[in-house]
mmCIF file of C-alpha atoms in Angstrom:
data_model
loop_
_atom_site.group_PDB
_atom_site.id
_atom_site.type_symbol
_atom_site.label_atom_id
_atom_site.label_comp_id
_atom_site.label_asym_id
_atom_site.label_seq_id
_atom_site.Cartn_x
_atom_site.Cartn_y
_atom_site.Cartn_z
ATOM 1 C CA UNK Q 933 126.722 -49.041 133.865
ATOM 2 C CA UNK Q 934 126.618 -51.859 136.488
ATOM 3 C CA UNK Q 935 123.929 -52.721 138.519
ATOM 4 C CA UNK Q 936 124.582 -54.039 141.843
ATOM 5 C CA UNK Q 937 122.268 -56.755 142.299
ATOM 6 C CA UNK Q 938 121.914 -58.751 145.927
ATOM 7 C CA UNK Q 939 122.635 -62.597 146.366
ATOM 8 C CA UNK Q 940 119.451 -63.723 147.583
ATOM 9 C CA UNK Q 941 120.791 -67.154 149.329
ATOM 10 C CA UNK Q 942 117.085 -68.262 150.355
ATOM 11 C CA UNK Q 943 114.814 -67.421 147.861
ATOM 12 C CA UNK Q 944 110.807 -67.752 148.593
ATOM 13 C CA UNK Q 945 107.432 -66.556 147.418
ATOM 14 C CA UNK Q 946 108.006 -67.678 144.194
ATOM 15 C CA UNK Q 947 105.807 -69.673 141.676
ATOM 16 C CA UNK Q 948 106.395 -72.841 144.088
ATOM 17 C CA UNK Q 949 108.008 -74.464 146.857
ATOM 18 C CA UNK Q 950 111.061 -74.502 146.954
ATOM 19 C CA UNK Q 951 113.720 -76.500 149.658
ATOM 20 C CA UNK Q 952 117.142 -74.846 150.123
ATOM 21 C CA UNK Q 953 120.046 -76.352 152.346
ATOM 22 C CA UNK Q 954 120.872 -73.512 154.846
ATOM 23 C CA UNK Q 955 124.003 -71.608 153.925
ATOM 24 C CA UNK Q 956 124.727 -69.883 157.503
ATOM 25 C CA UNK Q 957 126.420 -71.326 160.545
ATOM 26 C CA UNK Q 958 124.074 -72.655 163.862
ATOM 27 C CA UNK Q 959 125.694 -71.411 166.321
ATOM 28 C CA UNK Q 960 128.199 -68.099 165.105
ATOM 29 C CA UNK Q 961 130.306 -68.170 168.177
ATOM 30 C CA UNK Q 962 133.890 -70.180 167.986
ATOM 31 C CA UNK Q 963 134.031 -72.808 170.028
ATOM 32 C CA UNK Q 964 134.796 -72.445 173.972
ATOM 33 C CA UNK Q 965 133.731 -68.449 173.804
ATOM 34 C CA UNK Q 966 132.618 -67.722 177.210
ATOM 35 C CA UNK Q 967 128.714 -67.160 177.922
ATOM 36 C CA UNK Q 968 125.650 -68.770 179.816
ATOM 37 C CA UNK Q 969 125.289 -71.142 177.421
ATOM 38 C CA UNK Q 970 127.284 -74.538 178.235
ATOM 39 C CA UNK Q 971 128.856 -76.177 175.244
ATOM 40 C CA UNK Q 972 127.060 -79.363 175.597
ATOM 41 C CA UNK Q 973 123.732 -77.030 175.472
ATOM 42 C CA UNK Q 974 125.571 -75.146 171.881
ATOM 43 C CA UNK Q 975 125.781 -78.530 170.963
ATOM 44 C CA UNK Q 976 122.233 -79.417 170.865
ATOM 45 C CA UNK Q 977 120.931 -75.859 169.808
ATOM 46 C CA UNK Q 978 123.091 -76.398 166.753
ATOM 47 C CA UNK Q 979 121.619 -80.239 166.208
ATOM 48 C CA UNK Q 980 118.153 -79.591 166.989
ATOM 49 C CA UNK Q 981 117.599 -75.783 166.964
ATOM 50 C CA UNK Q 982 116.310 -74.657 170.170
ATOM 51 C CA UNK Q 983 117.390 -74.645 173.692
ATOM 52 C CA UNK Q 984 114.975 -74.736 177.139
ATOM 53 C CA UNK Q 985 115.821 -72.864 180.068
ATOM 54 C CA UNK Q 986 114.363 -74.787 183.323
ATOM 55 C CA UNK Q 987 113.513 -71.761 185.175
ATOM 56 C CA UNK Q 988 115.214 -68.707 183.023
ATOM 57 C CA UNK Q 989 113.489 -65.721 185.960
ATOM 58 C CA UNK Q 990 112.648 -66.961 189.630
ATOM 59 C CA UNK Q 991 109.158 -67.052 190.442
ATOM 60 C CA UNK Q 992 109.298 -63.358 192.250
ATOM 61 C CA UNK Q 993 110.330 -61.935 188.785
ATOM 62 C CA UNK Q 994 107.433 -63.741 186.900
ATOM 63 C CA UNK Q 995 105.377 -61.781 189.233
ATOM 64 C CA UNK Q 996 106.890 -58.525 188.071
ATOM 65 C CA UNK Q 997 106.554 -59.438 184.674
ATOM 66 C CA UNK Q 998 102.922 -60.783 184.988
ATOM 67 C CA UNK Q 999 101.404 -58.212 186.523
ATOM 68 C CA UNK Q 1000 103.410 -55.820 183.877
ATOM 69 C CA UNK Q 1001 101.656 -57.836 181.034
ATOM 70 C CA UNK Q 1002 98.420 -57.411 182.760
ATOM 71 C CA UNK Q 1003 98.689 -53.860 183.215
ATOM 72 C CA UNK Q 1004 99.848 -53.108 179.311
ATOM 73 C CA UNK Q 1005 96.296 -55.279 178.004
ATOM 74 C CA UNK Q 1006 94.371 -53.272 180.887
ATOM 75 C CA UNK Q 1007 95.283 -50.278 178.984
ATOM 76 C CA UNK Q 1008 92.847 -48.714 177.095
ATOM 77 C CA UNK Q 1009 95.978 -46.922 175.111
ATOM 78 C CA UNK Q 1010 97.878 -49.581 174.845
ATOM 79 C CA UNK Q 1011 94.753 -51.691 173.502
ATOM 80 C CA UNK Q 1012 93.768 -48.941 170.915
ATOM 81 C CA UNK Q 1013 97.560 -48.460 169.588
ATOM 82 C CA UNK Q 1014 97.937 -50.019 166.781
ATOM 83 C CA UNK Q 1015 100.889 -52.561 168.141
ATOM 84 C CA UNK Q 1016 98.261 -54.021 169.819
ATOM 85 C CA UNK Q 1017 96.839 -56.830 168.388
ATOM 86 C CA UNK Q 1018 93.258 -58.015 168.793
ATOM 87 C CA UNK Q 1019 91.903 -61.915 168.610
ATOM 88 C CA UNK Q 1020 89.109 -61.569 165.274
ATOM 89 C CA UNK Q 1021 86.328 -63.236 167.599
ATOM 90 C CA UNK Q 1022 86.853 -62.888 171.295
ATOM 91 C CA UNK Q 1023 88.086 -59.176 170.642
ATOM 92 C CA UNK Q 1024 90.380 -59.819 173.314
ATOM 93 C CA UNK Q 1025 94.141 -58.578 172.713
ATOM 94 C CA UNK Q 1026 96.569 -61.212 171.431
ATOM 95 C CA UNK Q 1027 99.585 -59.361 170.990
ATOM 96 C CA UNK Q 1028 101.445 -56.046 172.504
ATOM 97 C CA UNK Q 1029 104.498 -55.522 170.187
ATOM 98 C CA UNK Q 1030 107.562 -53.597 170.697
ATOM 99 C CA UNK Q 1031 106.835 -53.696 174.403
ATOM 100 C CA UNK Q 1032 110.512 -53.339 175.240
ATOM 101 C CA UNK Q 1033 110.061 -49.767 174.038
ATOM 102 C CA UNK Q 1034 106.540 -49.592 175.501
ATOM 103 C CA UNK Q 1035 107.484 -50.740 179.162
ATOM 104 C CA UNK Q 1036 110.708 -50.162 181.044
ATOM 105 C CA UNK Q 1037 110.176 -53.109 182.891
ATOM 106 C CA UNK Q 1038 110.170 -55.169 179.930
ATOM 107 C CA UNK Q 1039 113.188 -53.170 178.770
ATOM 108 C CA UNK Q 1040 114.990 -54.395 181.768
ATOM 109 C CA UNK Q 1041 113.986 -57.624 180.891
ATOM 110 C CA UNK Q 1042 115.806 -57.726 177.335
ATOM 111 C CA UNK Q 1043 119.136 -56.099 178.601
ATOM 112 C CA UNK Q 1044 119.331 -58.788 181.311
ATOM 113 C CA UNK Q 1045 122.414 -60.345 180.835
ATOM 114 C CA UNK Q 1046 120.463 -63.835 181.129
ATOM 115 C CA UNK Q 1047 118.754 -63.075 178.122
ATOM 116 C CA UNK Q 1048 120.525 -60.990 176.036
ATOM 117 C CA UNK Q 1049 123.920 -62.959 176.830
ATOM 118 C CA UNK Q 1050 122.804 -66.175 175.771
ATOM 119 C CA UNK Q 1051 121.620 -64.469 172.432
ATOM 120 C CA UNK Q 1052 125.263 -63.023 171.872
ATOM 121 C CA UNK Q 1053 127.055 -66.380 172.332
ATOM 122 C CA UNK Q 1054 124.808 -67.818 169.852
ATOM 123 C CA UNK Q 1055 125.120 -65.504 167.559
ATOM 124 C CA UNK Q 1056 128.801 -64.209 167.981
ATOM 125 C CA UNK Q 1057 128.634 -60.783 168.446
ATOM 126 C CA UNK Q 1058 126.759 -57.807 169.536
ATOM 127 C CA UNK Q 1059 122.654 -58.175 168.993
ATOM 128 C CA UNK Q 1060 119.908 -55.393 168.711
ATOM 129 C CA UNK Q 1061 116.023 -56.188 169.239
ATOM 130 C CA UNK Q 1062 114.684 -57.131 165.570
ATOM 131 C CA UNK Q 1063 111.252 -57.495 167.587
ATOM 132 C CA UNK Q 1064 109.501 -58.095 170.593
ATOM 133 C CA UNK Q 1065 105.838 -58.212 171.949
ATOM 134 C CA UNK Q 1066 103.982 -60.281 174.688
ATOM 135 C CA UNK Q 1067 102.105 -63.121 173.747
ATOM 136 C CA UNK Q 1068 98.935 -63.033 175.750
ATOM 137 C CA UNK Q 1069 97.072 -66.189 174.222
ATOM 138 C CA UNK Q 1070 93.469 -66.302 176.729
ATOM 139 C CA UNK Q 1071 91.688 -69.437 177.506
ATOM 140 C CA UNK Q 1072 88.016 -70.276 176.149
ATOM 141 C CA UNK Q 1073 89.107 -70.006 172.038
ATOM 142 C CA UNK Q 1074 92.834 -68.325 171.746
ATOM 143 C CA UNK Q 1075 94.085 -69.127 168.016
ATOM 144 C CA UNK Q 1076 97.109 -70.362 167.378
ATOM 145 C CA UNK Q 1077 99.842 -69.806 165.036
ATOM 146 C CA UNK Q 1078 100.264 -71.793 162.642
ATOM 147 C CA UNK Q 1079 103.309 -73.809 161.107
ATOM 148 C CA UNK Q 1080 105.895 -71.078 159.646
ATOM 149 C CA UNK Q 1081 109.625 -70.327 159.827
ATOM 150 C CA UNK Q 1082 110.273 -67.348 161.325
ATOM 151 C CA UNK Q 1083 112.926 -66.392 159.004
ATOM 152 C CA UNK Q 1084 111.092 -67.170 155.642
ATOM 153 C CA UNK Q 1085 109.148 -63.862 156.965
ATOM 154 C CA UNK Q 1086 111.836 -61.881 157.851
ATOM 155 C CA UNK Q 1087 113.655 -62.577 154.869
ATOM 156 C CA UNK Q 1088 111.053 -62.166 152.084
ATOM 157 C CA UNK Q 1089 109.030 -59.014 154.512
ATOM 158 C CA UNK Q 1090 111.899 -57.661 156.339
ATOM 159 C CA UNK Q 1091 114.845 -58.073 154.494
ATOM 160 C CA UNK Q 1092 117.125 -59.923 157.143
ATOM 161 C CA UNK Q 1093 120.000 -61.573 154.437
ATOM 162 C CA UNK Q 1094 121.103 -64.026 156.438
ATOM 163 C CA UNK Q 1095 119.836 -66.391 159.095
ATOM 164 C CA UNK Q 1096 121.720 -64.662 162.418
ATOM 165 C CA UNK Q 1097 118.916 -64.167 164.378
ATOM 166 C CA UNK Q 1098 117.792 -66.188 167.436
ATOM 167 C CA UNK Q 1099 114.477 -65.630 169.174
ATOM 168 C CA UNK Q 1100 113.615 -66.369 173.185
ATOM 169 C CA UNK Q 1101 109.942 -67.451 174.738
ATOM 170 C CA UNK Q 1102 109.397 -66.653 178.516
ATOM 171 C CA UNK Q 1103 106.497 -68.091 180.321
ATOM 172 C CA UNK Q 1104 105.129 -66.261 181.865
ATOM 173 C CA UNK Q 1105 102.362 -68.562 183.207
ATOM 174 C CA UNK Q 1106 102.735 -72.347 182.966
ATOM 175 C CA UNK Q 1107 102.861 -74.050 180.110
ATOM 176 C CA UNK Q 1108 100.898 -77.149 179.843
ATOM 177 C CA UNK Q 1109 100.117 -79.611 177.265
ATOM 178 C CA UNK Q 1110 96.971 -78.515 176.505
ATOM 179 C CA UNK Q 1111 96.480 -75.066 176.509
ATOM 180 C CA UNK Q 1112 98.393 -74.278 172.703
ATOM 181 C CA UNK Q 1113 101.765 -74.522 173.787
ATOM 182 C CA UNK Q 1114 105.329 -74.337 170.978
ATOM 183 C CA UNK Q 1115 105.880 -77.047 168.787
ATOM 184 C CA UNK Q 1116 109.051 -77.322 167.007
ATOM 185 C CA UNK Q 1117 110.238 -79.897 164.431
ATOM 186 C CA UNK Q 1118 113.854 -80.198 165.969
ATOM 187 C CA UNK Q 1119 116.669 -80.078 162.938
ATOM 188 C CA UNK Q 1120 114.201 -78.384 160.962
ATOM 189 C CA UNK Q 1121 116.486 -75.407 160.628
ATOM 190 C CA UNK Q 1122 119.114 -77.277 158.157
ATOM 191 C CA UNK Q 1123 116.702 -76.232 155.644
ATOM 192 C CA UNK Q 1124 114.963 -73.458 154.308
ATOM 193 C CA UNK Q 1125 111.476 -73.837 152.906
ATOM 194 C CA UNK Q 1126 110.946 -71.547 150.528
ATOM 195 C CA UNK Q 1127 106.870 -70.402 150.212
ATOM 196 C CA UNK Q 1128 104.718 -70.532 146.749
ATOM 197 C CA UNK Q 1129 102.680 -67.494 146.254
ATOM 198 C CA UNK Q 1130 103.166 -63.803 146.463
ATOM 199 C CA UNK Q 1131 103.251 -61.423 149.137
ATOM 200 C CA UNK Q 1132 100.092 -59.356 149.104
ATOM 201 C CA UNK Q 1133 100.386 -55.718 150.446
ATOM 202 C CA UNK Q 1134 100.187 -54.751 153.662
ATOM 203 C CA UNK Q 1135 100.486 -58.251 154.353
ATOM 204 C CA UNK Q 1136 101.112 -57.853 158.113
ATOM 205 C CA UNK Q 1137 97.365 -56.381 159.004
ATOM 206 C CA UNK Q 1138 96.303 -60.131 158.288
ATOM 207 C CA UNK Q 1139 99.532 -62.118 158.937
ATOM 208 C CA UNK Q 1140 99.843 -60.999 162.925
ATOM 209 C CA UNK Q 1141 95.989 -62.547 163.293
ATOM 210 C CA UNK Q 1142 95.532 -65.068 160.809
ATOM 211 C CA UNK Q 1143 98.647 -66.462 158.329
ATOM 212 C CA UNK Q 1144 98.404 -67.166 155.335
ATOM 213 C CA UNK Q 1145 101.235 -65.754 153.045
ATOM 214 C CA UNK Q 1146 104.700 -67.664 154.096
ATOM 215 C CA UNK Q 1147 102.881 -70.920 155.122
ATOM 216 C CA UNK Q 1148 103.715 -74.138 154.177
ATOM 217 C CA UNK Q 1149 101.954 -76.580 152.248
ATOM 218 C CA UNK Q 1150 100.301 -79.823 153.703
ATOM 219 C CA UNK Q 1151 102.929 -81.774 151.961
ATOM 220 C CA UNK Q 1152 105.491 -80.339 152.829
ATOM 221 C CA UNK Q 1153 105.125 -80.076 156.116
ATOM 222 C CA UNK Q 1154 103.951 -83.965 156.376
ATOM 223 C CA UNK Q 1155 107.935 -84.366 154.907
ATOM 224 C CA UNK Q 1156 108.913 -82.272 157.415
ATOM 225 C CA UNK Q 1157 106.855 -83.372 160.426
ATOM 226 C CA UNK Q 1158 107.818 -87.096 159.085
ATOM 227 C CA UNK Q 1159 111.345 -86.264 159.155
ATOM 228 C CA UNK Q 1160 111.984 -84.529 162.127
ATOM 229 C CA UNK Q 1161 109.035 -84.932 164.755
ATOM 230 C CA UNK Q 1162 107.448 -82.733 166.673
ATOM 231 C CA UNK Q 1163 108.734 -81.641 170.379
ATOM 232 C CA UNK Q 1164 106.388 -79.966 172.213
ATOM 233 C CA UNK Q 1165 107.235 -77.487 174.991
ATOM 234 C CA UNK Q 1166 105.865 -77.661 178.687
ATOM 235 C CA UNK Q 1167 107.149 -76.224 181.624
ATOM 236 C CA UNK Q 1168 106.456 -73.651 184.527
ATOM 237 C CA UNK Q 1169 106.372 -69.772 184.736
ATOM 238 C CA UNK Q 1170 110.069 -68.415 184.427
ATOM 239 C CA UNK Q 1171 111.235 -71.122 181.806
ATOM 240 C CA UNK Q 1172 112.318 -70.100 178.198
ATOM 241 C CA UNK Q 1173 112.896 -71.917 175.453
ATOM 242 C CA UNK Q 1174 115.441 -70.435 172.891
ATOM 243 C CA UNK Q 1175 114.913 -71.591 169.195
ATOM 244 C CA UNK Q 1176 116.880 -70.667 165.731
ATOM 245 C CA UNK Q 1177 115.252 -68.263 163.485
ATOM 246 C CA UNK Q 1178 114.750 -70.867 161.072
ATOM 247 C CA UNK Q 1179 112.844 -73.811 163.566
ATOM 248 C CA UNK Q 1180 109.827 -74.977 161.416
ATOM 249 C CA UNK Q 1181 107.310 -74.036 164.411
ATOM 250 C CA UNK Q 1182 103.619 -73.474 165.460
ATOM 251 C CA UNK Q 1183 101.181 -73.689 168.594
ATOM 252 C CA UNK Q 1184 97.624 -74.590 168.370
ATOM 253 C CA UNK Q 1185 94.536 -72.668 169.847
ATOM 254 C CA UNK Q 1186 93.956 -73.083 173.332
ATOM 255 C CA UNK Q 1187 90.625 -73.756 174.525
ATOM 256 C CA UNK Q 1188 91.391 -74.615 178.015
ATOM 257 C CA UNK Q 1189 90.299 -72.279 180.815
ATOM 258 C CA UNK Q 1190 94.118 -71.707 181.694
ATOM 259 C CA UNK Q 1191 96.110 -69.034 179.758
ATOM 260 C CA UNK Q 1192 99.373 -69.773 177.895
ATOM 261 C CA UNK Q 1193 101.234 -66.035 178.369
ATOM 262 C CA UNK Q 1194 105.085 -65.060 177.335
ATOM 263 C CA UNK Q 1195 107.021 -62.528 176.228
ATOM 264 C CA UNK Q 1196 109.014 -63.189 173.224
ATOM 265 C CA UNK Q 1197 111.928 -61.567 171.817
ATOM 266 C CA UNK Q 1198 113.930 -61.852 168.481
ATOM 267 C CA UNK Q 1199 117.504 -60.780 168.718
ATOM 268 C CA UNK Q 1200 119.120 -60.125 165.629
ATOM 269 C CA UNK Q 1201 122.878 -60.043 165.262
ATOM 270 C CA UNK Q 1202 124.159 -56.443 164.132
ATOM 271 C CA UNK Q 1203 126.232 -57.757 161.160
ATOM 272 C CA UNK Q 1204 122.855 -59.116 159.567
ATOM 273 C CA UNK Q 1205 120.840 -55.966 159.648
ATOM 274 C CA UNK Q 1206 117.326 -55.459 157.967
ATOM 275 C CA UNK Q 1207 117.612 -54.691 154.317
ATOM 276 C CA UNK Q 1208 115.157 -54.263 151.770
ATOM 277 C CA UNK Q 1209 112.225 -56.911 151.843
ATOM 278 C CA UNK Q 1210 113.520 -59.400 149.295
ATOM 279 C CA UNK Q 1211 109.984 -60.623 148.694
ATOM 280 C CA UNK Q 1212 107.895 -58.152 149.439
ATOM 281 C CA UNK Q 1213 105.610 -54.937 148.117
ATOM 282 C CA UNK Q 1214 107.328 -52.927 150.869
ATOM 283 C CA UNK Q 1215 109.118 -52.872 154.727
ATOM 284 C CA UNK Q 1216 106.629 -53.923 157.246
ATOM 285 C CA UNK Q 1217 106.121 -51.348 160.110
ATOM 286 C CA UNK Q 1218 109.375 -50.808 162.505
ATOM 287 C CA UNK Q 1219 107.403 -51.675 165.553
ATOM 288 C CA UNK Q 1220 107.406 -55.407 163.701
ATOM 289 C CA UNK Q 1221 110.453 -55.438 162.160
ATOM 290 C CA UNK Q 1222 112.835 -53.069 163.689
ATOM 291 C CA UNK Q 1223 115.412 -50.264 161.258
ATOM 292 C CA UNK Q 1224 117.313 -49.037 164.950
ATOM 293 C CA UNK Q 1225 120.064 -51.455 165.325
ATOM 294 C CA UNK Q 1226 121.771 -50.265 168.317
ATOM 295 C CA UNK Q 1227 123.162 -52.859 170.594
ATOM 296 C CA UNK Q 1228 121.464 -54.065 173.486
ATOM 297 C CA UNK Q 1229 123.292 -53.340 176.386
#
């Protein structure tokens, strides 16, 4: 009898590194369908990958949204829940996911037409929320996340065949150049970079504090970096920057006194839903990688 078996069209975690030309469109949308996004702005997400928003949420909304984040780590349910995430050394939380499911204020916040539109012209049709979580990132010792592709772990860990999916950072304080703010590699996303090395188990209780599994080599990344440059994001509270799921991307830690918070949120079209991990032990929790693909609306 025959066996069905998938096309995997960006294999990774393999013996070694690996570089694949990407086999999916930029931008899915035909050209001149309507949306927030301007087609000069298309244009330049589908050169160099991601897309900044001036001032995506007026200043009164960042308020909101602040004081919404600050309430959520204040929590001592939210902190002992285990989408919380907690820095290794300062023991202060570094991560809320899911926290459109958590908070109805950040729930607003993802069916907001400014938001979830722009991910639906990009993409080209209707989008659920792979993930989402608040990025809290402290002064005095943060850590950073280092240089990865988002989609090289969705891919191998949550089984996302194809790259559809477009993610969105909001500050929601300002973003300066010294306190660990995003660095992309613009036009890294013509590429995939395929990892060396298998995916341990349960490979998301380190991953979401420390990654290891999925990361680049120094070599390659020197290519890369060499290649492409590195554009580093600044801008006030309210901006967003919008960036493909395959951007070779990072931050650094911040040691500054001044903390670098967001809330960031994958959107995932719903004709590219989560599969089985293609390199990977097992699914990753839903909170991280979500299995309800209802549309946003």
């Amino acid at each position: 009898m025959a066996t069905d078996v998938r096309t995997d069209l960006y294999p990774t975690r393999g013996a070694a590194e690996m570089i694949t030309p990407r086999q999916d469109p930029v931008v899915w949308s035909a050209p001149g369908a309507p949306g927030p996004v301007a087609a000069k702005d298309l244009q330049g997400f589908e050169r160099d990958g991601f897309l900044t928003v001036d001032q995506l949420i007026a200043p009164a909304e960042v308020a909101v949204y602040h004081a919404e984040l600050d309430r959520l780590i204040a929590d001592p349910a939210v902190r002992a829940d285990e989408r919380s995430i907690i820095e290794p050394t300062s023991q202060k939380v570094r991560s809320v996911f899911e926290v459109h499911r958590i908070s109805e204020v950040f729930a607003r916040l993802v069916a907001d037409e400014r938001v979830v539109g722009r991910a639906r012209q990009i993409l080209g049709s209707d989008v659920y929320v792979h993930q989402s979580r608040i990025n809290v990132k402290p002064g005095f010792g943060a850590s950073g996340f280092y240089w990865h592709s988002d989609f090289e772990t969705w891919h191998a860990e949550d089984g996302l065949p194809n790259m559809r999916a477009v993610s969105v950072s909001i500050a929601l304080t300002e973003n300066h150049d010294t306190n660990g703010g995003l660095m992309i590699m613009p036009g890294s996303h013509t590429s995939f970079l395929g990892c060396a090395g298998e995916t341990p188990k349960d490979n998301y209780k380190k991953s979401l504090k420390m990654q290891d599994a999925g990361t680049p080599s120094d070599e390659a990344l020197t290519k890369l970096a060499d290649r492409h440059g590195i554009k580093l994001f600044t801008g006030r509270a309210g901006s967003a920057t919008w960036f493909d799921c395959n951007c070779m991307h990072g931050s650094g830690d911040n040691i500054t006194p001044y903390p670098r918070s967001n809330v960031f949120i994958v959107f995932n079209s719903v004709e590219n839903t989560a599969e089985e991990p293609f390199a990977a032990p097992a699914r990753r929790p839903e909170f991280i990688g979500a299995r309800d693909f209802t549309p946003v609306r």
